[in-house]
mmCIF file of C-alpha atoms in Angstrom:
data_model
loop_
_atom_site.group_PDB
_atom_site.id
_atom_site.type_symbol
_atom_site.label_atom_id
_atom_site.label_comp_id
_atom_site.label_asym_id
_atom_site.label_seq_id
_atom_site.Cartn_x
_atom_site.Cartn_y
_atom_site.Cartn_z
ATOM 1 C CA MET E 1 3.067 9.817 21.846
ATOM 2 C CA ILE E 2 5.415 7.994 19.063
ATOM 3 C CA TYR E 3 3.122 6.638 16.506
ATOM 4 C CA LEU E 4 4.981 4.180 14.229
ATOM 5 C CA ASP E 5 2.456 2.277 11.932
ATOM 6 C CA HIS E 6 2.231 4.859 9.243
ATOM 7 C CA ASN E 7 2.077 1.999 6.712
ATOM 8 C CA ALA E 8 -1.460 1.448 8.457
ATOM 9 C CA THR E 9 -2.682 4.883 8.195
ATOM 10 C CA THR E 10 -1.541 8.920 8.103
ATOM 11 C CA PRO E 11 -3.243 11.023 10.812
ATOM 12 C CA VAL E 12 -5.125 14.204 8.016
ATOM 13 C CA ASP E 13 -3.076 16.931 7.787
ATOM 14 C CA PRO E 14 -3.572 20.183 8.875
ATOM 15 C CA ALA E 15 -4.039 22.032 6.238
ATOM 16 C CA VAL E 16 -5.904 18.438 3.882
ATOM 17 C CA ALA E 17 -8.631 18.965 7.083
ATOM 18 C CA GLU E 18 -8.536 22.916 6.795
ATOM 19 C CA ARG E 19 -9.013 22.267 2.516
ATOM 20 C CA MET E 20 -11.695 20.171 3.264
ATOM 21 C CA ALA E 21 -13.480 22.441 6.345
ATOM 22 C CA ALA E 22 -14.031 24.873 4.297
ATOM 23 C CA PHE E 23 -14.827 22.666 1.469
ATOM 24 C CA LEU E 24 -17.681 21.157 3.747
ATOM 25 C CA ARG E 25 -18.781 24.950 5.497
ATOM 26 C CA ASP E 26 -18.926 25.799 0.934
ATOM 27 C CA HIS E 27 -19.807 23.945 -1.710
ATOM 28 C CA PHE E 28 -22.309 21.050 -1.471
ATOM 29 C CA GLY E 29 -23.637 20.975 -4.913
ATOM 30 C CA ASN E 30 -23.634 17.332 -6.576
ATOM 31 C CA PRO E 31 -21.000 17.458 -8.845
ATOM 32 C CA SER E 32 -23.962 15.939 -12.054
ATOM 33 C CA SER E 33 -25.963 18.867 -12.157
ATOM 34 C CA LEU E 34 -25.697 21.023 -14.769
ATOM 35 C CA TYR E 35 -26.681 24.735 -12.602
ATOM 36 C CA PRO E 36 -23.613 26.195 -10.997
ATOM 37 C CA ILE E 37 -23.149 24.787 -7.746
ATOM 38 C CA GLY E 38 -22.919 22.046 -9.048
ATOM 39 C CA ARG E 39 -20.024 22.480 -11.251
ATOM 40 C CA ARG E 40 -18.249 24.477 -9.560
ATOM 41 C CA VAL E 41 -17.935 21.562 -7.196
ATOM 42 C CA LYS E 42 -17.294 18.993 -10.257
ATOM 43 C CA GLU E 43 -14.720 21.464 -11.238
ATOM 44 C CA ILE E 44 -12.860 21.814 -7.967
ATOM 45 C CA MET E 45 -13.080 18.054 -7.544
ATOM 46 C CA ASN E 46 -11.309 18.058 -11.231
ATOM 47 C CA GLU E 47 -8.297 20.658 -9.570
ATOM 48 C CA ALA E 48 -8.270 17.496 -7.507
ATOM 49 C CA ARG E 49 -7.601 15.029 -10.188
ATOM 50 C CA GLU E 50 -5.430 17.273 -11.578
ATOM 51 C CA ARG E 51 -2.819 16.858 -8.845
ATOM 52 C CA VAL E 52 -3.500 13.049 -8.605
ATOM 53 C CA ALA E 53 -2.660 12.367 -11.310
ATOM 54 C CA ALA E 54 0.648 15.002 -11.962
ATOM 55 C CA ALA E 55 1.717 13.296 -8.601
ATOM 56 C CA LEU E 56 1.565 9.700 -10.976
ATOM 57 C CA GLY E 57 2.985 11.594 -14.450
ATOM 58 C CA ALA E 58 -0.304 10.375 -16.020
ATOM 59 C CA ASP E 59 -2.969 12.439 -17.845
ATOM 60 C CA ARG E 60 -6.120 14.253 -15.797
ATOM 61 C CA GLY E 61 -8.627 11.690 -17.909
ATOM 62 C CA GLU E 62 -6.859 8.170 -16.184
ATOM 63 C CA ILE E 63 -6.896 9.067 -13.297
ATOM 64 C CA TYR E 64 -10.674 7.860 -11.335
ATOM 65 C CA PHE E 65 -11.810 8.085 -8.278
ATOM 66 C CA THR E 66 -13.214 5.137 -5.793
ATOM 67 C CA GLY E 67 -13.759 5.009 -2.113
ATOM 68 C CA SER E 68 -10.357 3.052 -1.112
ATOM 69 C CA GLY E 69 -7.355 1.738 -2.029
ATOM 70 C CA THR E 70 -9.033 -1.559 -2.035
ATOM 71 C CA GLU E 71 -12.047 -0.777 -4.108
ATOM 72 C CA SER E 72 -9.411 0.467 -6.281
ATOM 73 C CA ASP E 73 -7.754 -2.674 -6.389
ATOM 74 C CA ASN E 74 -10.588 -4.768 -6.742
ATOM 75 C CA PHE E 75 -11.437 -2.322 -9.406
ATOM 76 C CA ALA E 76 -8.045 -3.332 -11.321
ATOM 77 C CA VAL E 77 -9.201 -6.564 -11.001
ATOM 78 C CA PHE E 78 -12.533 -7.893 -11.763
ATOM 79 C CA GLY E 79 -13.285 -4.523 -14.740
ATOM 80 C CA THR E 80 -10.209 -6.172 -16.322
ATOM 81 C CA LEU E 81 -10.931 -9.042 -16.681
ATOM 82 C CA GLU E 82 -14.363 -9.095 -17.807
ATOM 83 C CA SER E 83 -13.415 -6.960 -20.630
ATOM 84 C CA ARG E 84 -11.709 -9.601 -21.420
ATOM 85 C CA PRO E 85 -13.371 -12.637 -22.140
ATOM 86 C CA GLY E 86 -12.228 -15.820 -22.552
ATOM 87 C CA ARG E 87 -8.931 -15.128 -20.436
ATOM 88 C CA ASP E 88 -9.427 -16.633 -17.357
ATOM 89 C CA GLU E 89 -6.467 -17.082 -15.770
ATOM 90 C CA PHE E 90 -5.061 -14.500 -13.728
ATOM 91 C CA VAL E 91 -1.114 -14.094 -12.100
ATOM 92 C CA THR E 92 -0.313 -12.677 -8.451
ATOM 93 C CA SER E 93 1.832 -12.664 -6.017
ATOM 94 C CA ALA E 94 2.206 -14.893 -3.161
ATOM 95 C CA VAL E 95 3.477 -11.191 -1.104
ATOM 96 C CA GLU E 96 -0.101 -9.031 -2.060
ATOM 97 C CA HIS E 97 -2.242 -7.287 -0.143
ATOM 98 C CA PRO E 98 -5.047 -8.779 1.365
ATOM 99 C CA ALA E 99 -7.334 -7.074 -1.289
ATOM 100 C CA VAL E 100 -5.565 -8.417 -4.492
ATOM 101 C CA ILE E 101 -4.699 -11.711 -2.583
ATOM 102 C CA GLU E 102 -8.592 -11.900 -1.151
ATOM 103 C CA ALA E 103 -9.683 -10.926 -5.018
ATOM 104 C CA GLY E 104 -8.035 -14.047 -6.705
ATOM 105 C CA LYS E 105 -9.659 -16.118 -3.428
ATOM 106 C CA ALA E 106 -13.313 -15.405 -5.745
ATOM 107 C CA LEU E 107 -11.841 -15.558 -8.996
ATOM 108 C CA GLU E 108 -11.498 -18.963 -7.824
ATOM 109 C CA LYS E 109 -14.134 -19.946 -6.651
ATOM 110 C CA ARG E 110 -15.732 -18.533 -10.308
ATOM 111 C CA GLY E 111 -13.835 -21.217 -12.336
ATOM 112 C CA PHE E 112 -10.522 -19.678 -12.926
ATOM 113 C CA LYS E 113 -6.917 -20.229 -12.914
ATOM 114 C CA VAL E 114 -4.686 -18.338 -9.758
ATOM 115 C CA THR E 115 -1.634 -18.466 -10.077
ATOM 116 C CA TYR E 116 -0.041 -16.795 -6.790
ATOM 117 C CA LEU E 117 4.550 -16.367 -7.866
ATOM 118 C CA PRO E 118 6.463 -16.983 -5.467
ATOM 119 C CA VAL E 119 9.346 -14.875 -3.972
ATOM 120 C CA ASP E 120 12.360 -15.334 -2.708
ATOM 121 C CA ARG E 121 13.439 -15.145 0.814
ATOM 122 C CA TYR E 122 13.742 -11.129 0.400
ATOM 123 C CA GLY E 123 9.476 -10.797 -0.893
ATOM 124 C CA THR E 124 10.952 -10.135 -4.451
ATOM 125 C CA VAL E 125 8.694 -12.043 -7.293
ATOM 126 C CA ASP E 126 10.867 -14.328 -8.851
ATOM 127 C CA LEU E 127 11.036 -13.458 -13.482
ATOM 128 C CA ASP E 128 11.416 -16.626 -14.543
ATOM 129 C CA HIS E 129 8.200 -17.742 -12.581
ATOM 130 C CA LEU E 130 6.529 -15.481 -14.426
ATOM 131 C CA ARG E 131 7.636 -16.103 -17.671
ATOM 132 C CA SER E 132 6.553 -19.926 -17.247
ATOM 133 C CA ALA E 133 2.666 -18.242 -15.853
ATOM 134 C CA LEU E 134 1.741 -16.883 -18.296
ATOM 135 C CA THR E 135 -0.041 -18.167 -20.963
ATOM 136 C CA PRO E 136 -2.239 -17.130 -23.940
ATOM 137 C CA LYS E 137 -5.586 -16.857 -21.234
ATOM 138 C CA THR E 138 -4.632 -14.724 -18.967
ATOM 139 C CA GLY E 139 -5.968 -11.722 -18.472
ATOM 140 C CA LEU E 140 -4.423 -9.771 -16.065
ATOM 141 C CA VAL E 141 -0.805 -9.937 -13.674
ATOM 142 C CA SER E 142 -1.071 -7.888 -10.584
ATOM 143 C CA VAL E 143 2.116 -7.300 -8.790
ATOM 144 C CA MET E 144 1.930 -4.393 -6.224
ATOM 145 C CA HIS E 145 5.045 -1.985 -5.804
ATOM 146 C CA ALA E 146 5.975 -2.016 -2.480
ATOM 147 C CA ASN E 147 5.184 -4.445 0.094
ATOM 148 C CA ASN E 148 2.951 -3.220 3.062
ATOM 149 C CA GLU E 149 4.043 -5.250 5.800
ATOM 150 C CA ILE E 150 8.402 -5.749 4.505
ATOM 151 C CA GLY E 151 8.424 -2.703 2.091
ATOM 152 C CA THR E 152 10.475 -4.592 -0.611
ATOM 153 C CA ILE E 153 9.996 -3.209 -3.908
ATOM 154 C CA GLN E 154 9.775 -5.066 -6.323
ATOM 155 C CA PRO E 155 10.530 -5.318 -10.174
ATOM 156 C CA VAL E 156 7.456 -3.665 -12.595
ATOM 157 C CA ALA E 157 9.413 -2.241 -14.757
ATOM 158 C CA ASP E 158 11.065 -5.556 -15.769
ATOM 159 C CA ILE E 159 7.081 -7.102 -14.813
ATOM 160 C CA VAL E 160 5.222 -5.218 -17.391
ATOM 161 C CA ARG E 161 8.114 -6.018 -20.076
ATOM 162 C CA ILE E 162 7.199 -9.472 -19.436
ATOM 163 C CA CYS E 163 3.729 -9.094 -20.006
ATOM 164 C CA HIS E 164 3.425 -6.824 -23.042
ATOM 165 C CA GLU E 165 5.346 -9.190 -24.666
ATOM 166 C CA ARG E 166 2.390 -11.580 -24.491
ATOM 167 C CA ASP E 167 0.115 -9.012 -24.863
ATOM 168 C CA VAL E 168 -1.311 -9.536 -21.198
ATOM 169 C CA PRO E 169 -2.888 -6.243 -18.822
ATOM 170 C CA VAL E 170 -0.130 -5.202 -15.364
ATOM 171 C CA HIS E 171 -2.094 -3.659 -12.450
ATOM 172 C CA THR E 172 0.416 -2.313 -9.659
ATOM 173 C CA ASP E 173 -0.584 -1.258 -6.597
ATOM 174 C CA ALA E 174 1.752 1.552 -5.788
ATOM 175 C CA VAL E 175 -0.793 2.352 -1.756
ATOM 176 C CA GLN E 176 2.512 1.815 0.521
ATOM 177 C CA SER E 177 4.787 2.919 -2.553
ATOM 178 C CA PHE E 178 2.516 6.172 -3.162
ATOM 179 C CA GLY E 179 4.683 9.675 -1.248
ATOM 180 C CA LYS E 180 7.971 7.261 -0.079
ATOM 181 C CA ILE E 181 9.196 7.056 -3.392
ATOM 182 C CA ASP E 182 9.118 8.061 -6.557
ATOM 183 C CA VAL E 183 5.793 6.345 -8.555
ATOM 184 C CA ASP E 184 5.825 7.237 -12.202
ATOM 185 C CA VAL E 185 3.258 5.634 -14.166
ATOM 186 C CA ARG E 186 5.397 6.007 -17.146
ATOM 187 C CA ARG E 187 7.961 5.076 -16.381
ATOM 188 C CA LEU E 188 6.874 1.591 -14.528
ATOM 189 C CA GLY E 189 4.476 1.281 -17.613
ATOM 190 C CA VAL E 190 1.744 -0.625 -15.987
ATOM 191 C CA ASP E 191 -1.588 -0.149 -18.005
ATOM 192 C CA LEU E 192 -3.575 -0.018 -14.240
ATOM 193 C CA LEU E 193 -2.254 1.421 -10.400
ATOM 194 C CA THR E 194 -3.763 2.067 -6.946
ATOM 195 C CA VAL E 195 -2.898 4.466 -4.404
ATOM 196 C CA SER E 196 -5.332 5.119 -1.545
ATOM 197 C CA ALA E 197 -5.728 8.882 -0.046
ATOM 198 C CA HIS E 198 -4.925 7.781 3.318
ATOM 199 C CA LYS E 199 -1.896 6.714 3.901
ATOM 200 C CA ILE E 200 -0.378 10.009 2.302
ATOM 201 C CA TYR E 201 -2.322 12.296 5.268
ATOM 202 C CA GLY E 202 -5.609 12.681 3.937
ATOM 203 C CA PRO E 203 -9.168 10.993 4.138
ATOM 204 C CA LYS E 204 -9.559 7.340 4.692
ATOM 205 C CA GLY E 205 -12.998 6.655 3.042
ATOM 206 C CA VAL E 206 -11.264 7.924 -0.623
ATOM 207 C CA GLY E 207 -9.238 5.500 -3.577
ATOM 208 C CA ALA E 208 -7.988 6.355 -7.130
ATOM 209 C CA LEU E 209 -7.157 3.731 -9.801
ATOM 210 C CA TYR E 210 -4.933 5.519 -12.814
ATOM 211 C CA VAL E 211 -5.731 3.553 -16.015
ATOM 212 C CA ARG E 212 -4.154 3.849 -18.650
ATOM 213 C CA ARG E 213 -5.719 5.428 -21.544
ATOM 214 C CA GLY E 214 -6.952 2.540 -24.150
ATOM 215 C CA ALA E 215 -6.648 -0.480 -21.171
ATOM 216 C CA ALA E 216 -9.868 -1.893 -21.559
ATOM 217 C CA ILE E 217 -11.581 -2.129 -18.553
ATOM 218 C CA CYS E 218 -15.578 -2.567 -17.132
ATOM 219 C CA PRO E 219 -17.446 0.005 -14.719
ATOM 220 C CA PHE E 220 -17.484 -2.346 -11.057
ATOM 221 C CA VAL E 221 -19.968 -0.540 -9.776
ATOM 222 C CA ARG E 222 -22.360 0.247 -12.022
ATOM 223 C CA GLY E 223 -25.277 2.818 -11.819
ATOM 224 C CA GLY E 224 -24.802 6.551 -12.705
ATOM 225 C CA ARG E 225 -22.021 7.278 -15.233
ATOM 226 C CA GLN E 226 -20.823 9.115 -12.147
ATOM 227 C CA GLU E 227 -16.465 9.242 -12.969
ATOM 228 C CA ARG E 228 -17.525 8.673 -16.427
ATOM 229 C CA GLY E 229 -19.419 5.633 -16.688
ATOM 230 C CA LEU E 230 -17.257 3.351 -14.660
ATOM 231 C CA ARG E 231 -17.964 4.112 -10.767
ATOM 232 C CA ALA E 232 -20.868 5.078 -10.613
ATOM 233 C CA GLY E 233 -22.511 6.719 -6.929
ATOM 234 C CA THR E 234 -21.938 10.145 -6.326
ATOM 235 C CA GLU E 235 -18.527 11.155 -5.132
ATOM 236 C CA ASN E 236 -17.232 12.044 -1.803
ATOM 237 C CA THR E 237 -16.673 15.280 -3.084
ATOM 238 C CA ALA E 238 -15.160 16.889 0.402
ATOM 239 C CA GLY E 239 -12.853 12.684 0.632
ATOM 240 C CA ILE E 240 -11.493 14.076 -3.055
ATOM 241 C CA VAL E 241 -10.539 17.410 -2.545
ATOM 242 C CA GLY E 242 -8.121 16.002 1.347
ATOM 243 C CA PHE E 243 -6.589 13.482 -1.809
ATOM 244 C CA GLY E 244 -5.690 16.712 -3.787
ATOM 245 C CA GLU E 245 -4.238 18.762 -1.120
ATOM 246 C CA ALA E 246 -3.043 15.956 0.364
ATOM 247 C CA VAL E 247 -0.421 15.129 -2.897
ATOM 248 C CA ARG E 248 0.136 18.947 -2.542
ATOM 249 C CA VAL E 249 1.846 18.530 0.527
ATOM 250 C CA MET E 250 3.090 15.752 -0.399
ATOM 251 C CA GLU E 251 4.896 17.361 -3.552
ATOM 252 C CA GLU E 252 5.441 20.887 -1.050
ATOM 253 C CA LYS E 253 8.155 19.194 1.170
ATOM 254 C CA GLY E 254 8.894 17.131 -1.660
ATOM 255 C CA LYS E 255 12.235 14.147 -0.735
ATOM 256 C CA LYS E 256 13.194 16.543 1.928
ATOM 257 C CA GLU E 257 11.111 14.824 4.196
ATOM 258 C CA ARG E 258 11.439 11.814 2.733
ATOM 259 C CA THR E 259 15.221 11.695 3.322
ATOM 260 C CA ARG E 260 15.429 13.048 6.601
ATOM 261 C CA ILE E 261 12.646 9.904 7.858
ATOM 262 C CA GLU E 262 14.937 7.505 6.160
ATOM 263 C CA ARG E 263 17.554 8.079 7.519
ATOM 264 C CA LEU E 264 15.922 7.944 11.005
ATOM 265 C CA ALA E 265 14.009 4.583 9.966
ATOM 266 C CA GLU E 266 17.846 3.748 8.918
ATOM 267 C CA THR E 267 18.873 4.696 11.907
ATOM 268 C CA LEU E 268 16.278 2.804 14.335
ATOM 269 C CA LYS E 269 17.027 -0.685 12.395
ATOM 270 C CA LYS E 270 20.892 -0.086 13.232
ATOM 271 C CA GLY E 271 19.910 0.485 16.695
ATOM 272 C CA ILE E 272 17.765 -2.956 17.195
ATOM 273 C CA GLU E 273 20.408 -4.236 15.147
ATOM 274 C CA ASP E 274 23.263 -3.378 18.132
ATOM 275 C CA THR E 275 21.375 -3.729 20.176
ATOM 276 C CA ILE E 276 19.125 -6.722 19.878
ATOM 277 C CA PRO E 277 21.262 -9.053 18.005
ATOM 278 C CA GLU E 278 18.997 -11.820 17.677
ATOM 279 C CA ALA E 279 16.223 -9.096 16.167
ATOM 280 C CA ARG E 280 16.106 -10.721 13.069
ATOM 281 C CA PHE E 281 15.429 -8.219 9.950
ATOM 282 C CA ASN E 282 13.022 -8.303 7.142
ATOM 283 C CA GLY E 283 12.599 -7.958 3.912
ATOM 284 C CA HIS E 284 15.583 -6.810 1.048
ATOM 285 C CA PRO E 285 18.134 -4.890 2.439
ATOM 286 C CA ASP E 286 18.572 -1.927 -0.215
ATOM 287 C CA ASN E 287 15.618 -2.416 -3.003
ATOM 288 C CA ARG E 288 12.869 -1.701 -0.194
ATOM 289 C CA VAL E 289 10.823 0.831 0.545
ATOM 290 C CA LYS E 290 13.462 2.486 3.164
ATOM 291 C CA SER E 291 10.525 3.567 5.640
ATOM 292 C CA THR E 292 9.808 -0.245 7.195
ATOM 293 C CA LEU E 293 10.218 -1.887 8.986
ATOM 294 C CA ASN E 294 10.034 -5.573 10.051
ATOM 295 C CA PHE E 295 11.414 -6.940 13.170
ATOM 296 C CA ALA E 296 11.496 -11.207 13.939
ATOM 297 C CA PHE E 297 11.877 -11.340 17.987
ATOM 298 C CA PRO E 298 12.540 -15.602 17.787
ATOM 299 C CA GLY E 299 10.926 -17.027 20.502
ATOM 300 C CA LEU E 300 8.698 -14.037 21.150
ATOM 301 C CA GLU E 301 4.985 -13.270 20.689
ATOM 302 C CA ALA E 302 4.151 -9.599 18.427
ATOM 303 C CA GLU E 303 1.160 -9.246 20.044
ATOM 304 C CA ALA E 304 3.405 -9.217 23.952
ATOM 305 C CA ILE E 305 5.995 -6.692 22.267
ATOM 306 C CA LEU E 306 3.181 -4.097 20.069
ATOM 307 C CA LEU E 307 1.492 -4.842 24.183
ATOM 308 C CA ALA E 308 4.565 -3.324 25.923
ATOM 309 C CA LEU E 309 5.270 -0.877 23.585
ATOM 310 C CA ALA E 310 1.589 0.588 23.812
ATOM 311 C CA THR E 311 1.854 0.773 27.718
ATOM 312 C CA LYS E 312 4.336 3.420 26.484
ATOM 313 C CA GLU E 313 3.003 5.008 23.831
ATOM 314 C CA ILE E 314 5.321 3.872 21.558
ATOM 315 C CA TYR E 315 2.226 2.353 18.209
ATOM 316 C CA VAL E 316 3.457 0.241 16.621
ATOM 317 C CA SER E 317 1.766 -3.038 13.866
ATOM 318 C CA THR E 318 2.332 -6.491 13.613
ATOM 319 C CA GLY E 319 1.306 -6.644 10.229
ATOM 320 C CA SER E 320 -0.994 -5.447 7.886
ATOM 321 C CA ALA E 321 -3.902 -3.617 9.335
ATOM 322 C CA CYS E 322 -6.731 -4.556 7.235
ATOM 323 C CA SER E 323 -5.881 -7.777 8.828
ATOM 324 C CA GLU E 324 -4.223 -7.136 12.640
ATOM 325 C CA GLU E 325 -7.300 -8.145 14.249
ATOM 326 C CA SER E 326 -6.369 -12.675 12.286
ATOM 327 C CA GLU E 327 -4.711 -14.969 14.699
ATOM 328 C CA GLU E 328 -3.130 -16.311 10.598
ATOM 329 C CA VAL E 329 -0.008 -16.009 10.418
ATOM 330 C CA SER E 330 1.334 -13.310 8.099
ATOM 331 C CA HIS E 331 1.602 -14.452 4.568
ATOM 332 C CA VAL E 332 3.737 -12.369 3.948
ATOM 333 C CA LEU E 333 6.485 -13.954 5.839
ATOM 334 C CA GLN E 334 5.309 -17.253 5.470
ATOM 335 C CA ALA E 335 6.547 -16.875 1.224
ATOM 336 C CA ILE E 336 9.520 -15.631 2.440
ATOM 337 C CA GLY E 337 10.083 -18.497 4.640
ATOM 338 C CA LEU E 338 9.705 -17.745 8.330
ATOM 339 C CA ARG E 339 8.632 -20.338 9.989
ATOM 340 C CA PRO E 340 5.262 -19.563 11.392
ATOM 341 C CA GLU E 341 6.701 -19.383 15.552
ATOM 342 C CA ILE E 342 8.803 -17.059 13.446
ATOM 343 C CA ALA E 343 6.319 -15.382 11.873
ATOM 344 C CA ARG E 344 4.333 -14.589 14.494
ATOM 345 C CA SER E 345 7.467 -13.131 16.187
ATOM 346 C CA ALA E 346 7.149 -10.485 13.647
ATOM 347 C CA ILE E 347 6.714 -6.392 14.050
ATOM 348 C CA ARG E 348 6.351 -4.118 11.348
ATOM 349 C CA MET E 349 7.338 -0.227 12.505
ATOM 350 C CA SER E 350 7.386 2.530 9.661
ATOM 351 C CA LEU E 351 7.750 5.937 9.673
ATOM 352 C CA GLY E 352 6.320 9.641 9.023
ATOM 353 C CA ARG E 353 6.439 13.133 9.902
ATOM 354 C CA SER E 354 5.582 12.774 12.836
ATOM 355 C CA ASN E 355 8.653 10.930 13.897
ATOM 356 C CA THR E 356 11.736 12.744 15.821
ATOM 357 C CA GLU E 357 14.900 12.015 16.455
ATOM 358 C CA ALA E 358 13.890 11.395 19.952
ATOM 359 C CA ASP E 359 11.217 8.801 19.141
ATOM 360 C CA VAL E 360 13.482 7.019 18.088
ATOM 361 C CA ALA E 361 15.770 7.291 21.259
ATOM 362 C CA THR E 362 12.999 6.349 23.200
ATOM 363 C CA VAL E 363 12.359 3.527 21.030
ATOM 364 C CA LEU E 364 16.089 2.088 21.524
ATOM 365 C CA ARG E 365 15.860 2.381 24.899
ATOM 366 C CA GLU E 366 12.692 1.368 25.666
ATOM 367 C CA LEU E 367 12.162 -2.164 23.092
ATOM 368 C CA PRO E 368 15.646 -3.797 23.843
ATOM 369 C CA GLU E 369 14.597 -3.172 27.624
ATOM 370 C CA ILE E 370 10.945 -4.990 26.494
ATOM 371 C CA VAL E 371 13.079 -7.532 25.140
ATOM 372 C CA ALA E 372 14.717 -8.833 26.890
ATOM 373 C CA LYS E 373 11.902 -8.903 30.366
ATOM 374 C CA PHE E 374 10.914 -11.301 28.356
ATOM 375 C CA ARG E 375 12.971 -13.427 26.964
ATOM 376 C CA SER E 376 14.073 -13.331 30.323
ATOM 377 C CA MET E 377 10.809 -15.074 30.989
ATOM 378 C CA SER E 378 11.500 -17.465 27.615
ATOM 379 C CA PRO E 379 12.687 -20.957 27.091
ATOM 380 C CA PHE E 380 14.178 -19.497 24.171
ATOM 381 C CA ARG E 381 18.030 -19.459 23.099
ATOM 382 C CA PRO E 382 19.364 -17.156 20.531
ATOM 383 C CA GLN E 383 21.934 -18.972 18.799
ATOM 384 C CA GLY E 384 25.398 -18.346 18.081
#
């Protein structure tokens, strides 16, 4: 099997699975309990919180565990805007993850003014458009760190500088950048930042939201006093422990493994461009998460390519895993200027730890044959 969909999810690292199994076997206490078995679970949970915080350059008290990256995004958007009455304008980008796009649509139904910033052909937000969009009523700006479909990295630090000059807080979704490029909340300057465990070889069902100390935010889930009163409900303790272990493994493997994956991706990118000249690369040529590759094959259907590759046990994606079952054209690819028929021909390949040089060689053997086969049945003829 050749798995090239690490942006959708990653396999749980064996060390993470072992750590979670041991925790589940030995620790069942409720972290809100005052007696020793509960207090011990809380201690272990806070050790994981410390690991996540350190990896982000944050303090432990600035990390709040949630049930997913999507929940963290919603927590950031709705929690921040609720804390700023009278600030009924929300600014985001046209290429955000559905978690933020759909939050924007929900806000519009509540009477908020929502601005979706346009992007250039690489998927980068235009800072002049951002400046124009900000008003005294802007309550929050949310622009992702790295795009989940095309990998483009946004100028988040510049966005923060512009917004803070206008007293506007900034949230960034770093789910696709955490573990792939350096993510430091102090350098970025953001007020809120989202990460997720299952994108870094941890378990599904657990995310985290960084909230800068002093940033105003209201509870998103109400009830008990868990997560210092901001996210009620008994915590997913095993998932949180797994998150912490996934961060430990990530830090242990370090930049050496990251560089290896990037080199494999670059070999794959160059190989596709050399063997399938009509393939169109989507995303920034340099300023992107290098392990993410998005190619369009004009005249073909991405789903047909995906299914043909799957028969060879090569697994890729046609876009965001959170909207894979939808027949809608990728909003990201449309935002960068692709016509719908071109956008429907695009596949995403995202590499990770399990991938090898042999995997890349196999893909470069199979993919051109599949494209050539479908091309022979298509009326499309590449323009020279």
